[in-house]
Structure formats: C-alpha cells, structure tokens
PDB file of N, CA and C in Angstrom:
ATOM      1  N   UNK K   1     -24.176  93.396  34.642  1.00  0.00           N
ATOM      2  CA  UNK K   1     -23.306  93.107  33.514  1.00  0.00           C
ATOM      3  C   UNK K   1     -23.698  91.719  33.037  1.00  0.00           C
ATOM      4  N   UNK K   2     -23.949  91.593  31.704  1.00  0.00           N
ATOM      5  CA  UNK K   2     -24.224  90.245  31.180  1.00  0.00           C
ATOM      6  C   UNK K   2     -23.036  89.390  30.919  1.00  0.00           C
ATOM      7  N   UNK K   3     -23.360  88.123  30.852  1.00  0.00           N
ATOM      8  CA  UNK K   3     -22.311  87.132  30.584  1.00  0.00           C
ATOM      9  C   UNK K   3     -21.620  87.493  29.201  1.00  0.00           C
ATOM     10  N   UNK K   4     -22.372  87.830  28.189  1.00  0.00           N
ATOM     11  CA  UNK K   4     -21.660  88.151  26.823  1.00  0.00           C
ATOM     12  C   UNK K   4     -20.807  89.317  26.988  1.00  0.00           C
ATOM     13  N   UNK K   5     -20.998  90.330  27.798  1.00  0.00           N
ATOM     14  CA  UNK K   5     -20.144  91.485  28.010  1.00  0.00           C
ATOM     15  C   UNK K   5     -18.894  90.987  28.807  1.00  0.00           C
ATOM     16  N   UNK K   6     -19.207  90.153  29.821  1.00  0.00           N
ATOM     17  CA  UNK K   6     -18.009  89.635  30.615  1.00  0.00           C
ATOM     18  C   UNK K   6     -17.038  88.779  29.614  1.00  0.00           C
ATOM     19  N   UNK K   7     -17.604  87.908  28.818  1.00  0.00           N
ATOM     20  CA  UNK K   7     -16.848  87.007  27.994  1.00  0.00           C
ATOM     21  C   UNK K   7     -16.153  87.975  26.906  1.00  0.00           C
ATOM     22  N   UNK K   8     -16.728  89.130  26.359  1.00  0.00           N
ATOM     23  CA  UNK K   8     -16.170  89.980  25.488  1.00  0.00           C
ATOM     24  C   UNK K   8     -14.951  90.672  26.122  1.00  0.00           C
ATOM     25  N   UNK K   9     -15.163  91.107  27.407  1.00  0.00           N
ATOM     26  CA  UNK K   9     -14.034  91.809  28.112  1.00  0.00           C
ATOM     27  C   UNK K   9     -12.930  90.907  28.294  1.00  0.00           C
ATOM     28  N   UNK K  10     -13.201  89.676  28.771  1.00  0.00           N
ATOM     29  CA  UNK K  10     -12.195  88.673  28.967  1.00  0.00           C
ATOM     30  C   UNK K  10     -11.478  88.341  27.658  1.00  0.00           C
ATOM     31  N   UNK K  11     -12.193  88.114  26.587  1.00  0.00           N
ATOM     32  CA  UNK K  11     -11.674  87.760  25.293  1.00  0.00           C
ATOM     33  C   UNK K  11     -10.760  89.033  24.836  1.00  0.00           C
ATOM     34  N   UNK K  12     -11.362  90.321  25.025  1.00  0.00           N
ATOM     35  CA  UNK K  12     -10.544  91.353  24.512  1.00  0.00           C
ATOM     36  C   UNK K  12      -9.133  91.598  25.312  1.00  0.00           C
ATOM     37  N   UNK K  13      -9.272  91.275  26.527  1.00  0.00           N
ATOM     38  CA  UNK K  13      -8.173  91.395  27.500  1.00  0.00           C
ATOM     39  C   UNK K  13      -7.011  90.318  27.094  1.00  0.00           C
ATOM     40  N   UNK K  14      -7.547  89.051  26.945  1.00  0.00           N
ATOM     41  CA  UNK K  14      -6.667  88.007  26.556  1.00  0.00           C
ATOM     42  C   UNK K  14      -5.993  88.331  25.218  1.00  0.00           C
ATOM     43  N   UNK K  15      -6.688  88.951  24.219  1.00  0.00           N
ATOM     44  CA  UNK K  15      -6.092  89.260  22.976  1.00  0.00           C
ATOM     45  C   UNK K  15      -5.129  90.368  23.170  1.00  0.00           C
ATOM     46  N   UNK K  16      -5.356  91.353  23.988  1.00  0.00           N
ATOM     47  CA  UNK K  16      -4.449  92.557  24.171  1.00  0.00           C
ATOM     48  C   UNK K  16      -3.118  91.877  24.962  1.00  0.00           C
ATOM     49  N   UNK K  17      -3.364  90.936  25.858  1.00  0.00           N
ATOM     50  CA  UNK K  17      -2.085  90.496  26.478  1.00  0.00           C
ATOM     51  C   UNK K  17      -1.240  89.651  25.367  1.00  0.00           C
ATOM     52  N   UNK K  18      -1.876  88.875  24.494  1.00  0.00           N
ATOM     53  CA  UNK K  18      -1.089  88.203  23.434  1.00  0.00           C
ATOM     54  C   UNK K  18      -0.476  89.094  22.492  1.00  0.00           C
ATOM     55  N   UNK K  19      -1.103  90.251  22.154  1.00  0.00           N
ATOM     56  CA  UNK K  19      -0.459  91.158  21.288  1.00  0.00           C
ATOM     57  C   UNK K  19       0.748  91.877  21.915  1.00  0.00           C
ATOM     58  N   UNK K  20       0.526  92.143  23.291  1.00  0.00           N
ATOM     59  CA  UNK K  20       1.598  92.725  23.893  1.00  0.00           C
ATOM     60  C   UNK K  20       2.884  91.805  24.172  1.00  0.00           C
ATOM     61  N   UNK K  21       2.593  90.525  24.411  1.00  0.00           N
ATOM     62  CA  UNK K  21       3.606  89.435  24.430  1.00  0.00           C
ATOM     63  C   UNK K  21       4.297  89.323  23.152  1.00  0.00           C
ATOM     64  N   UNK K  22       3.483  89.301  22.071  1.00  0.00           N
ATOM     65  CA  UNK K  22       4.065  89.156  20.765  1.00  0.00           C
ATOM     66  C   UNK K  22       5.014  90.332  20.435  1.00  0.00           C
ATOM     67  N   UNK K  23       4.511  91.556  20.807  1.00  0.00           N
ATOM     68  CA  UNK K  23       5.354  92.752  20.523  1.00  0.00           C
ATOM     69  C   UNK K  23       6.623  92.670  21.445  1.00  0.00           C
ATOM     70  N   UNK K  24       6.596  92.364  22.573  1.00  0.00           N
ATOM     71  CA  UNK K  24       7.796  92.168  23.332  1.00  0.00           C
ATOM     72  C   UNK K  24       8.735  91.084  22.880  1.00  0.00           C
ATOM     73  N   UNK K  25       8.078  90.001  22.423  1.00  0.00           N
ATOM     74  CA  UNK K  25       8.848  88.771  21.824  1.00  0.00           C
ATOM     75  C   UNK K  25       9.637  89.265  20.551  1.00  0.00           C
ATOM     76  N   UNK K  26       8.997  90.051  19.605  1.00  0.00           N
ATOM     77  CA  UNK K  26       9.579  90.461  18.403  1.00  0.00           C
ATOM     78  C   UNK K  26      10.734  91.549  18.806  1.00  0.00           C
ATOM     79  N   UNK K  27      10.517  92.227  19.762  1.00  0.00           N
ATOM     80  CA  UNK K  27      11.621  93.305  20.180  1.00  0.00           C
ATOM     81  C   UNK K  27      12.736  92.446  20.645  1.00  0.00           C
ATOM     82  N   UNK K  28      12.535  91.453  21.504  1.00  0.00           N
ATOM     83  CA  UNK K  28      13.583  90.681  21.991  1.00  0.00           C
ATOM     84  C   UNK K  28      14.222  89.897  20.980  1.00  0.00           C
ATOM     85  N   UNK K  29      13.477  89.407  19.920  1.00  0.00           N
ATOM     86  CA  UNK K  29      14.052  88.621  18.874  1.00  0.00           C
ATOM     87  C   UNK K  29      15.068  89.522  18.081  1.00  0.00           C
ATOM     88  N   UNK K  30      14.666  90.843  17.850  1.00  0.00           N
ATOM     89  CA  UNK K  30      15.589  91.655  17.012  1.00  0.00           C
ATOM     90  C   UNK K  30      16.802  92.115  17.845  1.00  0.00           C
ATOM     91  N   UNK K  31      16.711  92.125  19.111  1.00  0.00           N
ATOM     92  CA  UNK K  31      17.846  92.318  20.029  1.00  0.00           C
ATOM     93  C   UNK K  31      18.837  91.281  19.821  1.00  0.00           C
ATOM     94  N   UNK K  32      18.259  90.026  19.973  1.00  0.00           N
ATOM     95  CA  UNK K  32      19.133  88.707  19.813  1.00  0.00           C
ATOM     96  C   UNK K  32      19.861  88.768  18.442  1.00  0.00           C
ATOM     97  N   UNK K  33      19.129  89.094  17.365  1.00  0.00           N
ATOM     98  CA  UNK K  33      19.683  89.183  16.022  1.00  0.00           C
ATOM     99  C   UNK K  33      20.801  90.153  15.987  1.00  0.00           C
ATOM    100  N   UNK K  34      20.618  91.359  16.620  1.00  0.00           N
ATOM    101  CA  UNK K  34      21.677  92.283  16.644  1.00  0.00           C
ATOM    102  C   UNK K  34      22.940  91.873  17.399  1.00  0.00           C
ATOM    103  N   UNK K  35      22.644  91.197  18.578  1.00  0.00           N
ATOM    104  CA  UNK K  35      23.691  90.591  19.353  1.00  0.00           C
ATOM    105  C   UNK K  35      24.593  89.548  18.630  1.00  0.00           C
ATOM    106  N   UNK K  36      23.726  88.642  17.885  1.00  0.00           N
ATOM    107  CA  UNK K  36      24.411  87.582  17.135  1.00  0.00           C
ATOM    108  C   UNK K  36      25.247  88.193  15.954  1.00  0.00           C
ATOM    109  N   UNK K  37      24.843  89.264  15.452  1.00  0.00           N
ATOM    110  CA  UNK K  37      25.705  89.722  14.477  1.00  0.00           C
ATOM    111  C   UNK K  37      26.988  90.402  15.005  1.00  0.00           C
ATOM    112  N   UNK K  38      26.847  91.016  16.255  1.00  0.00           N
ATOM    113  CA  UNK K  38      27.992  91.527  16.942  1.00  0.00           C
ATOM    114  C   UNK K  38      28.916  90.356  17.106  1.00  0.00           C
ATOM    115  N   UNK K  39      28.482  89.260  17.707  1.00  0.00           N
ATOM    116  CA  UNK K  39      29.296  88.102  18.018  1.00  0.00           C
ATOM    117  C   UNK K  39      29.914  87.630  16.711  1.00  0.00           C
ATOM    118  N   UNK K  40      29.119  87.530  15.755  1.00  0.00           N
ATOM    119  CA  UNK K  40      29.721  86.942  14.401  1.00  0.00           C
ATOM    120  C   UNK K  40      30.862  87.832  13.945  1.00  0.00           C
ATOM    121  N   UNK K  41      30.694  89.255  13.933  1.00  0.00           N
ATOM    122  CA  UNK K  41      31.693  90.124  13.493  1.00  0.00           C
ATOM    123  C   UNK K  41      33.015  90.001  14.330  1.00  0.00           C
ATOM    124  N   UNK K  42      32.796  89.798  15.715  1.00  0.00           N
ATOM    125  CA  UNK K  42      33.902  89.697  16.586  1.00  0.00           C
ATOM    126  C   UNK K  42      34.695  88.420  16.357  1.00  0.00           C
ATOM    127  N   UNK K  43      33.965  87.355  16.018  1.00  0.00           N
ATOM    128  CA  UNK K  43      34.583  85.952  15.719  1.00  0.00           C
ATOM    129  C   UNK K  43      35.361  86.103  14.498  1.00  0.00           C
ATOM    130  N   UNK K  44      34.799  86.753  13.506  1.00  0.00           N
ATOM    131  CA  UNK K  44      35.576  86.815  12.200  1.00  0.00           C
ATOM    132  C   UNK K  44      36.814  87.631  12.431  1.00  0.00           C
ATOM    133  N   UNK K  45      36.773  88.693  13.184  1.00  0.00           N
ATOM    134  CA  UNK K  45      37.972  89.479  13.416  1.00  0.00           C
ATOM    135  C   UNK K  45      38.967  88.603  14.271  1.00  0.00           C
ATOM    136  N   UNK K  46      38.595  87.924  15.173  1.00  0.00           N
ATOM    137  CA  UNK K  46      39.382  87.077  15.999  1.00  0.00           C
ATOM    138  C   UNK K  46      40.125  86.095  15.310  1.00  0.00           C
ATOM    139  N   UNK K  47      39.423  85.429  14.430  1.00  0.00           N
ATOM    140  CA  UNK K  47      39.960  84.485  13.559  1.00  0.00           C
ATOM    141  C   UNK K  47      40.992  84.960  12.648  1.00  0.00           C
ATOM    142  N   UNK K  48      40.719  86.136  11.979  1.00  0.00           N
ATOM    143  CA  UNK K  48      41.527  86.736  11.155  1.00  0.00           C
ATOM    144  C   UNK K  48      42.864  87.125  11.847  1.00  0.00           C
ATOM    145  N   UNK K  49      42.766  87.770  12.936  1.00  0.00           N
ATOM    146  CA  UNK K  49      43.991  88.238  13.754  1.00  0.00           C
ATOM    147  C   UNK K  49      44.704  87.033  14.129  1.00  0.00           C
ATOM    148  N   UNK K  50      44.038  85.976  14.580  1.00  0.00           N
ATOM    149  CA  UNK K  50      44.823  84.735  15.049  1.00  0.00           C
ATOM    150  C   UNK K  50      45.460  84.174  13.907  1.00  0.00           C
ATOM    151  N   UNK K  51      44.955  84.186  12.743  1.00  0.00           N
ATOM    152  CA  UNK K  51      45.580  83.558  11.516  1.00  0.00           C
ATOM    153  C   UNK K  51      46.849  84.396  11.192  1.00  0.00           C
ATOM    154  N   UNK K  52      46.662  85.806  11.245  1.00  0.00           N
ATOM    155  CA  UNK K  52      47.832  86.676  10.930  1.00  0.00           C
ATOM    156  C   UNK K  52      48.978  86.402  12.003  1.00  0.00           C
ATOM    157  N   UNK K  53      48.656  86.253  13.244  1.00  0.00           N
ATOM    158  CA  UNK K  53      49.578  86.025  14.238  1.00  0.00           C
ATOM    159  C   UNK K  53      50.259  84.668  13.969  1.00  0.00           C
ATOM    160  N   UNK K  54      49.615  83.770  13.559  1.00  0.00           N
ATOM    161  CA  UNK K  54      50.171  82.404  13.322  1.00  0.00           C
ATOM    162  C   UNK K  54      51.049  82.471  12.202  1.00  0.00           C
ATOM    163  N   UNK K  55      50.776  83.207  10.966  1.00  0.00           N
ATOM    164  CA  UNK K  55      51.541  83.360   9.951  1.00  0.00           C
ATOM    165  C   UNK K  55      52.838  84.177  10.260  1.00  0.00           C
ATOM    166  N   UNK K  56      52.685  85.150  11.005  1.00  0.00           N
ATOM    167  CA  UNK K  56      53.875  85.881  11.404  1.00  0.00           C
ATOM    168  C   UNK K  56      54.899  85.023  12.327  1.00  0.00           C
ATOM    169  N   UNK K  57      54.233  84.266  13.141  1.00  0.00           N
ATOM    170  CA  UNK K  57      55.018  83.365  14.090  1.00  0.00           C
ATOM    171  C   UNK K  57      55.715  82.400  13.306  1.00  0.00           C
ATOM    172  N   UNK K  58      55.153  81.737  12.295  1.00  0.00           N
ATOM    173  CA  UNK K  58      55.746  80.809  11.468  1.00  0.00           C
ATOM    174  C   UNK K  58      56.922  81.466  10.632  1.00  0.00           C
ATOM    175  N   UNK K  59      56.726  82.645  10.188  1.00  0.00           N
ATOM    176  CA  UNK K  59      57.834  83.300   9.483  1.00  0.00           C
ATOM    177  C   UNK K  59      58.923  83.513  10.544  1.00  0.00           C
ATOM    178  N   UNK K  60      58.484  83.973  11.611  1.00  0.00           N
ATOM    179  CA  UNK K  60      59.614  84.236  12.686  1.00  0.00           C
ATOM    180  C   UNK K  60      60.413  83.025  12.922  1.00  0.00           C
ATOM    181  N   UNK K  61      59.864  81.746  13.092  1.00  0.00           N
ATOM    182  CA  UNK K  61      60.472  80.657  13.419  1.00  0.00           C
ATOM    183  C   UNK K  61      61.440  80.287  12.210  1.00  0.00           C
ATOM    184  N   UNK K  62      60.909  80.572  10.844  1.00  0.00           N
ATOM    185  CA  UNK K  62      61.657  80.280   9.766  1.00  0.00           C
ATOM    186  C   UNK K  62      63.006  81.167   9.772  1.00  0.00           C
ATOM    187  N   UNK K  63      62.864  82.479  10.144  1.00  0.00           N
ATOM    188  CA  UNK K  63      63.986  83.334  10.172  1.00  0.00           C
ATOM    189  C   UNK K  63      64.914  82.842  11.377  1.00  0.00           C
ATOM    190  N   UNK K  64      64.438  82.354  12.398  1.00  0.00           N
ATOM    191  CA  UNK K  64      65.316  81.794  13.453  1.00  0.00           C
ATOM    192  C   UNK K  64      66.158  80.604  12.900  1.00  0.00           C
ATOM    193  N   UNK K  65      65.492  79.726  12.131  1.00  0.00           N
ATOM    194  CA  UNK K  65      66.093  78.588  11.467  1.00  0.00           C
ATOM    195  C   UNK K  65      67.302  79.057  10.518  1.00  0.00           C
ATOM    196  N   UNK K  66      66.902  80.285   9.839  1.00  0.00           N
ATOM    197  CA  UNK K  66      67.864  80.804   9.006  1.00  0.00           C
ATOM    198  C   UNK K  66      69.094  81.377   9.757  1.00  0.00           C
ATOM    199  N   UNK K  67      68.947  81.917  10.778  1.00  0.00           N
ATOM    200  CA  UNK K  67      69.914  82.455  11.784  1.00  0.00           C
ATOM    201  C   UNK K  67      70.775  81.241  12.006  1.00  0.00           C
ATOM    202  N   UNK K  68      70.267  80.197  12.496  1.00  0.00           N
ATOM    203  CA  UNK K  68      71.038  79.062  12.867  1.00  0.00           C
ATOM    204  C   UNK K  68      71.775  78.242  11.855  1.00  0.00           C
ATOM    205  N   UNK K  69      71.117  78.125  10.642  1.00  0.00           N
ATOM    206  CA  UNK K  69      71.611  77.389   9.538  1.00  0.00           C
ATOM    207  C   UNK K  69      72.592  78.152   8.637  1.00  0.00           C
ATOM    208  N   UNK K  70      72.153  79.466   8.413  1.00  0.00           N
ATOM    209  CA  UNK K  70      72.873  80.216   7.268  1.00  0.00           C
ATOM    210  C   UNK K  70      73.528  81.484   8.004  1.00  0.00           C
ATOM    211  N   UNK K  71      73.532  81.666   9.261  1.00  0.00           N
ATOM    212  CA  UNK K  71      73.935  83.064   9.781  1.00  0.00           C
ATOM    213  C   UNK K  71      75.436  83.029  10.300  1.00  0.00           C
ATOM    214  N   UNK K  72      76.222  82.232   9.655  1.00  0.00           N
ATOM    215  CA  UNK K  72      77.680  82.292  10.214  1.00  0.00           C
ATOM    216  C   UNK K  72      78.396  83.481   9.753  1.00  0.00           C
ATOM    217  N   UNK K  73      78.110  84.159   8.617  1.00  0.00           N
ATOM    218  CA  UNK K  73      78.783  85.306   8.250  1.00  0.00           C
ATOM    219  C   UNK K  73      77.938  86.488   8.839  1.00  0.00           C
ATOM    220  N   UNK K  74      78.754  87.550   9.303  1.00  0.00           N
ATOM    221  CA  UNK K  74      77.993  88.658  10.082  1.00  0.00           C
ATOM    222  C   UNK K  74      76.893  89.347   9.134  1.00  0.00           C
ATOM    223  N   UNK K  75      77.145  89.526   7.888  1.00  0.00           N
ATOM    224  CA  UNK K  75      76.174  90.140   6.970  1.00  0.00           C
ATOM    225  C   UNK K  75      74.899  89.320   6.976  1.00  0.00           C
ATOM    226  N   UNK K  76      75.073  88.066   6.856  1.00  0.00           N
ATOM    227  CA  UNK K  76      73.883  87.112   6.740  1.00  0.00           C
ATOM    228  C   UNK K  76      73.077  87.072   8.207  1.00  0.00           C
ATOM    229  N   UNK K  77      73.921  86.995   9.211  1.00  0.00           N
ATOM    230  CA  UNK K  77      73.381  87.002  10.494  1.00  0.00           C
ATOM    231  C   UNK K  77      72.571  88.290  10.781  1.00  0.00           C
ATOM    232  N   UNK K  78      73.123  89.554  10.375  1.00  0.00           N
ATOM    233  CA  UNK K  78      72.331  90.744  10.592  1.00  0.00           C
ATOM    234  C   UNK K  78      71.071  90.751   9.784  1.00  0.00           C
ATOM    235  N   UNK K  79      71.178  90.256   8.555  1.00  0.00           N
ATOM    236  CA  UNK K  79      69.984  90.192   7.776  1.00  0.00           C
ATOM    237  C   UNK K  79      68.791  89.315   8.298  1.00  0.00           C
ATOM    238  N   UNK K  80      69.195  88.097   8.715  1.00  0.00           N
ATOM    239  CA  UNK K  80      68.198  87.222   9.232  1.00  0.00           C
ATOM    240  C   UNK K  80      67.726  87.716  10.710  1.00  0.00           C
ATOM    241  N   UNK K  81      68.595  88.171  11.363  1.00  0.00           N
ATOM    242  CA  UNK K  81      68.243  88.812  12.611  1.00  0.00           C
ATOM    243  C   UNK K  81      67.253  89.969  12.536  1.00  0.00           C
ATOM    244  N   UNK K  82      67.490  90.899  11.555  1.00  0.00           N
ATOM    245  CA  UNK K  82      66.579  91.984  11.296  1.00  0.00           C
ATOM    246  C   UNK K  82      65.248  91.364  10.752  1.00  0.00           C
ATOM    247  N   UNK K  83      65.177  90.296   9.934  1.00  0.00           N
ATOM    248  CA  UNK K  83      63.988  89.847   9.511  1.00  0.00           C
ATOM    249  C   UNK K  83      63.318  89.168  10.741  1.00  0.00           C
ATOM    250  N   UNK K  84      64.009  88.465  11.561  1.00  0.00           N
ATOM    251  CA  UNK K  84      63.405  87.814  12.786  1.00  0.00           C
ATOM    252  C   UNK K  84      62.727  88.927  13.714  1.00  0.00           C
ATOM    253  N   UNK K  85      63.353  90.017  13.881  1.00  0.00           N
ATOM    254  CA  UNK K  85      62.758  91.027  14.645  1.00  0.00           C
ATOM    255  C   UNK K  85      61.662  91.690  13.983  1.00  0.00           C
ATOM    256  N   UNK K  86      61.631  91.852  12.679  1.00  0.00           N
ATOM    257  CA  UNK K  86      60.493  92.355  11.909  1.00  0.00           C
ATOM    258  C   UNK K  86      59.281  91.477  12.128  1.00  0.00           C
ATOM    259  N   UNK K  87      59.471  90.092  11.974  1.00  0.00           N
ATOM    260  CA  UNK K  87      58.467  89.217  12.244  1.00  0.00           C
ATOM    261  C   UNK K  87      57.826  89.151  13.713  1.00  0.00           C
ATOM    262  N   UNK K  88      58.806  89.400  14.559  1.00  0.00           N
ATOM    263  CA  UNK K  88      58.445  89.376  16.026  1.00  0.00           C
ATOM    264  C   UNK K  88      57.452  90.585  16.255  1.00  0.00           C
ATOM    265  N   UNK K  89      57.863  91.777  15.627  1.00  0.00           N
ATOM    266  CA  UNK K  89      57.053  92.940  15.787  1.00  0.00           C
ATOM    267  C   UNK K  89      55.701  92.715  15.116  1.00  0.00           C
ATOM    268  N   UNK K  90      55.611  92.109  14.020  1.00  0.00           N
ATOM    269  CA  UNK K  90      54.310  91.862  13.401  1.00  0.00           C
ATOM    270  C   UNK K  90      53.436  90.903  14.103  1.00  0.00           C
ATOM    271  N   UNK K  91      54.212  89.934  14.730  1.00  0.00           N
ATOM    272  CA  UNK K  91      53.449  88.913  15.536  1.00  0.00           C
ATOM    273  C   UNK K  91      52.871  89.521  16.818  1.00  0.00           C
ATOM    274  N   UNK K  92      53.628  90.457  17.442  1.00  0.00           N
ATOM    275  CA  UNK K  92      53.100  91.160  18.574  1.00  0.00           C
ATOM    276  C   UNK K  92      51.947  92.028  18.130  1.00  0.00           C
ATOM    277  N   UNK K  93      52.015  92.716  17.105  1.00  0.00           N
ATOM    278  CA  UNK K  93      50.909  93.684  16.605  1.00  0.00           C
ATOM    279  C   UNK K  93      49.635  92.806  16.377  1.00  0.00           C
ATOM    280  N   UNK K  94      49.822  91.654  15.702  1.00  0.00           N
ATOM    281  CA  UNK K  94      48.588  90.785  15.524  1.00  0.00           C
ATOM    282  C   UNK K  94      47.997  90.308  16.825  1.00  0.00           C
ATOM    283  N   UNK K  95      48.795  89.983  17.800  1.00  0.00           N
ATOM    284  CA  UNK K  95      48.370  89.530  19.099  1.00  0.00           C
ATOM    285  C   UNK K  95      47.697  90.660  19.802  1.00  0.00           C
ATOM    286  N   UNK K  96      48.275  91.986  19.776  1.00  0.00           N
ATOM    287  CA  UNK K  96      47.574  93.053  20.377  1.00  0.00           C
ATOM    288  C   UNK K  96      46.242  93.348  19.793  1.00  0.00           C
ATOM    289  N   UNK K  97      46.071  93.113  18.619  1.00  0.00           N
ATOM    290  CA  UNK K  97      44.757  93.288  17.938  1.00  0.00           C
ATOM    291  C   UNK K  97      43.806  92.217  18.402  1.00  0.00           C
ATOM    292  N   UNK K  98      44.346  90.971  18.604  1.00  0.00           N
ATOM    293  CA  UNK K  98      43.488  89.960  19.102  1.00  0.00           C
ATOM    294  C   UNK K  98      42.988  90.172  20.568  1.00  0.00           C
ATOM    295  N   UNK K  99      43.932  90.491  21.393  1.00  0.00           N
ATOM    296  CA  UNK K  99      43.545  90.531  22.802  1.00  0.00           C
ATOM    297  C   UNK K  99      42.205  91.289  23.126  1.00  0.00           C
ATOM    298  N   UNK K 100      42.094  92.494  22.657  1.00  0.00           N
ATOM    299  CA  UNK K 100      40.831  93.277  23.057  1.00  0.00           C
ATOM    300  C   UNK K 100      39.531  92.422  22.701  1.00  0.00           C
ATOM    301  N   UNK K 101      39.648  91.694  21.675  1.00  0.00           N
ATOM    302  CA  UNK K 101      38.470  90.823  21.234  1.00  0.00           C
ATOM    303  C   UNK K 101      38.222  89.728  22.224  1.00  0.00           C
ATOM    304  N   UNK K 102      39.201  89.310  22.927  1.00  0.00           N
ATOM    305  CA  UNK K 102      39.055  88.190  24.004  1.00  0.00           C
ATOM    306  C   UNK K 102      38.701  88.694  25.347  1.00  0.00           C
ATOM    307  N   UNK K 103      38.649  90.114  25.478  1.00  0.00           N
ATOM    308  CA  UNK K 103      38.319  90.751  26.702  1.00  0.00           C
ATOM    309  C   UNK K 103      39.370  91.192  27.477  1.00  0.00           C
ATOM    310  N   UNK K 104      40.580  91.032  27.059  1.00  0.00           N
ATOM    311  CA  UNK K 104      41.810  91.467  27.758  1.00  0.00           C
ATOM    312  C   UNK K 104      41.882  92.994  27.581  1.00  0.00           C
ATOM    313  N   UNK K 105      42.608  93.695  28.421  1.00  0.00           N
ATOM    314  CA  UNK K 105      42.840  95.166  28.296  1.00  0.00           C
ATOM    315  C   UNK K 105      44.166  95.224  27.531  1.00  0.00           C
ATOM    316  N   UNK K 106      44.125  96.131  26.616  1.00  0.00           N
ATOM    317  CA  UNK K 106      45.370  96.227  25.697  1.00  0.00           C
ATOM    318  C   UNK K 106      46.534  96.813  26.438  1.00  0.00           C
ATOM    319  N   UNK K 107      46.370  97.479  27.637  1.00  0.00           N
ATOM    320  CA  UNK K 107      47.425  97.945  28.457  1.00  0.00           C
ATOM    321  C   UNK K 107      48.206  96.799  29.109  1.00  0.00           C
ATOM    322  N   UNK K 108      47.626  95.643  29.256  1.00  0.00           N
ATOM    323  CA  UNK K 108      48.483  94.482  29.842  1.00  0.00           C
ATOM    324  C   UNK K 108      49.422  93.971  28.868  1.00  0.00           C
ATOM    325  N   UNK K 109      50.557  93.539  29.407  1.00  0.00           N
ATOM    326  CA  UNK K 109      51.605  92.973  28.469  1.00  0.00           C
ATOM    327  C   UNK K 109      50.908  91.588  28.075  1.00  0.00           C
ATOM    328  N   UNK K 110      51.551  91.193  26.933  1.00  0.00           N
ATOM    329  CA  UNK K 110      51.125  89.822  26.398  1.00  0.00           C
ATOM    330  C   UNK K 110      51.524  88.660  27.373  1.00  0.00           C
ATOM    331  N   UNK K 111      52.701  88.685  27.985  1.00  0.00           N
ATOM    332  CA  UNK K 111      53.035  87.682  28.959  1.00  0.00           C
ATOM    333  C   UNK K 111      52.168  87.610  30.143  1.00  0.00           C
ATOM    334  N   UNK K 112      51.497  88.829  30.569  1.00  0.00           N
ATOM    335  CA  UNK K 112      50.731  88.872  31.619  1.00  0.00           C
ATOM    336  C   UNK K 112      49.307  88.238  31.454  1.00  0.00           C
ATOM    337  N   UNK K 113      48.882  88.166  30.087  1.00  0.00           N
ATOM    338  CA  UNK K 113      47.646  87.692  29.766  1.00  0.00           C
ATOM    339  C   UNK K 113      47.488  86.186  29.504  1.00  0.00           C
ATOM    340  N   UNK K 114      48.705  85.614  29.394  1.00  0.00           N
ATOM    341  CA  UNK K 114      48.803  84.155  29.124  1.00  0.00           C
ATOM    342  C   UNK K 114      48.424  83.287  30.272  1.00  0.00           C
TER     343      UNK K 114
END
C-alpha cells in the first residue's frame, strides 16, 4: 500500500469521525434546546401559580383585617369569615398547583412539604 493511499484512508477516516461527532453534537444540541424549553415552561407556570397564591393570600389577610376591624355584628362577621374561607381555599388551590412543579407529590399535605 502506497503512502498516498494510507494518507487518503487516514484523511477519510478523520473526516468520517468529524462528521459523526458533528451529528452527535447536533443531536445533543437539539435535546438541550428541548430540555430548556421544558424548563422555561415550568418556570413560567411556577411564577404564575406563585403570584396567584400571593394575591389570594393578600386578599385572605385583608379579610382577616375586616373580621377584626368590622366584624362586630354577626352578619358582618359571617360575611367576612366566608370571604376569608373562600380566599383560603383559593390560596390552597394555587399552592397545590405549584407544588408538583417543585417536585413535591400532590398527595402530601402543604404543611408536610414546608
């Protein structure tokens, strides 16, 4: 076998290895792109659910203030207490949506996850 044939084989093998590495690299690149889009979507959902939980919690605190300041009459007390309970339910629902995104199991209670 002549030197030119050996060089041709080595050069061809080197090009084949580079092409294979480029193909593997592009496959890995597209996997990373897919993974990053999944992370982005989960992050957006987590921020949205956390914001909703914060809003409902703030409303719940406001209803508690209403109970303390304006709830001397039984009808007012019942109204503000019902509003407080509604906001508590909404806060719990937002937190339950948020927990699976953080890796917690939904079957766990919220107090167990803290």
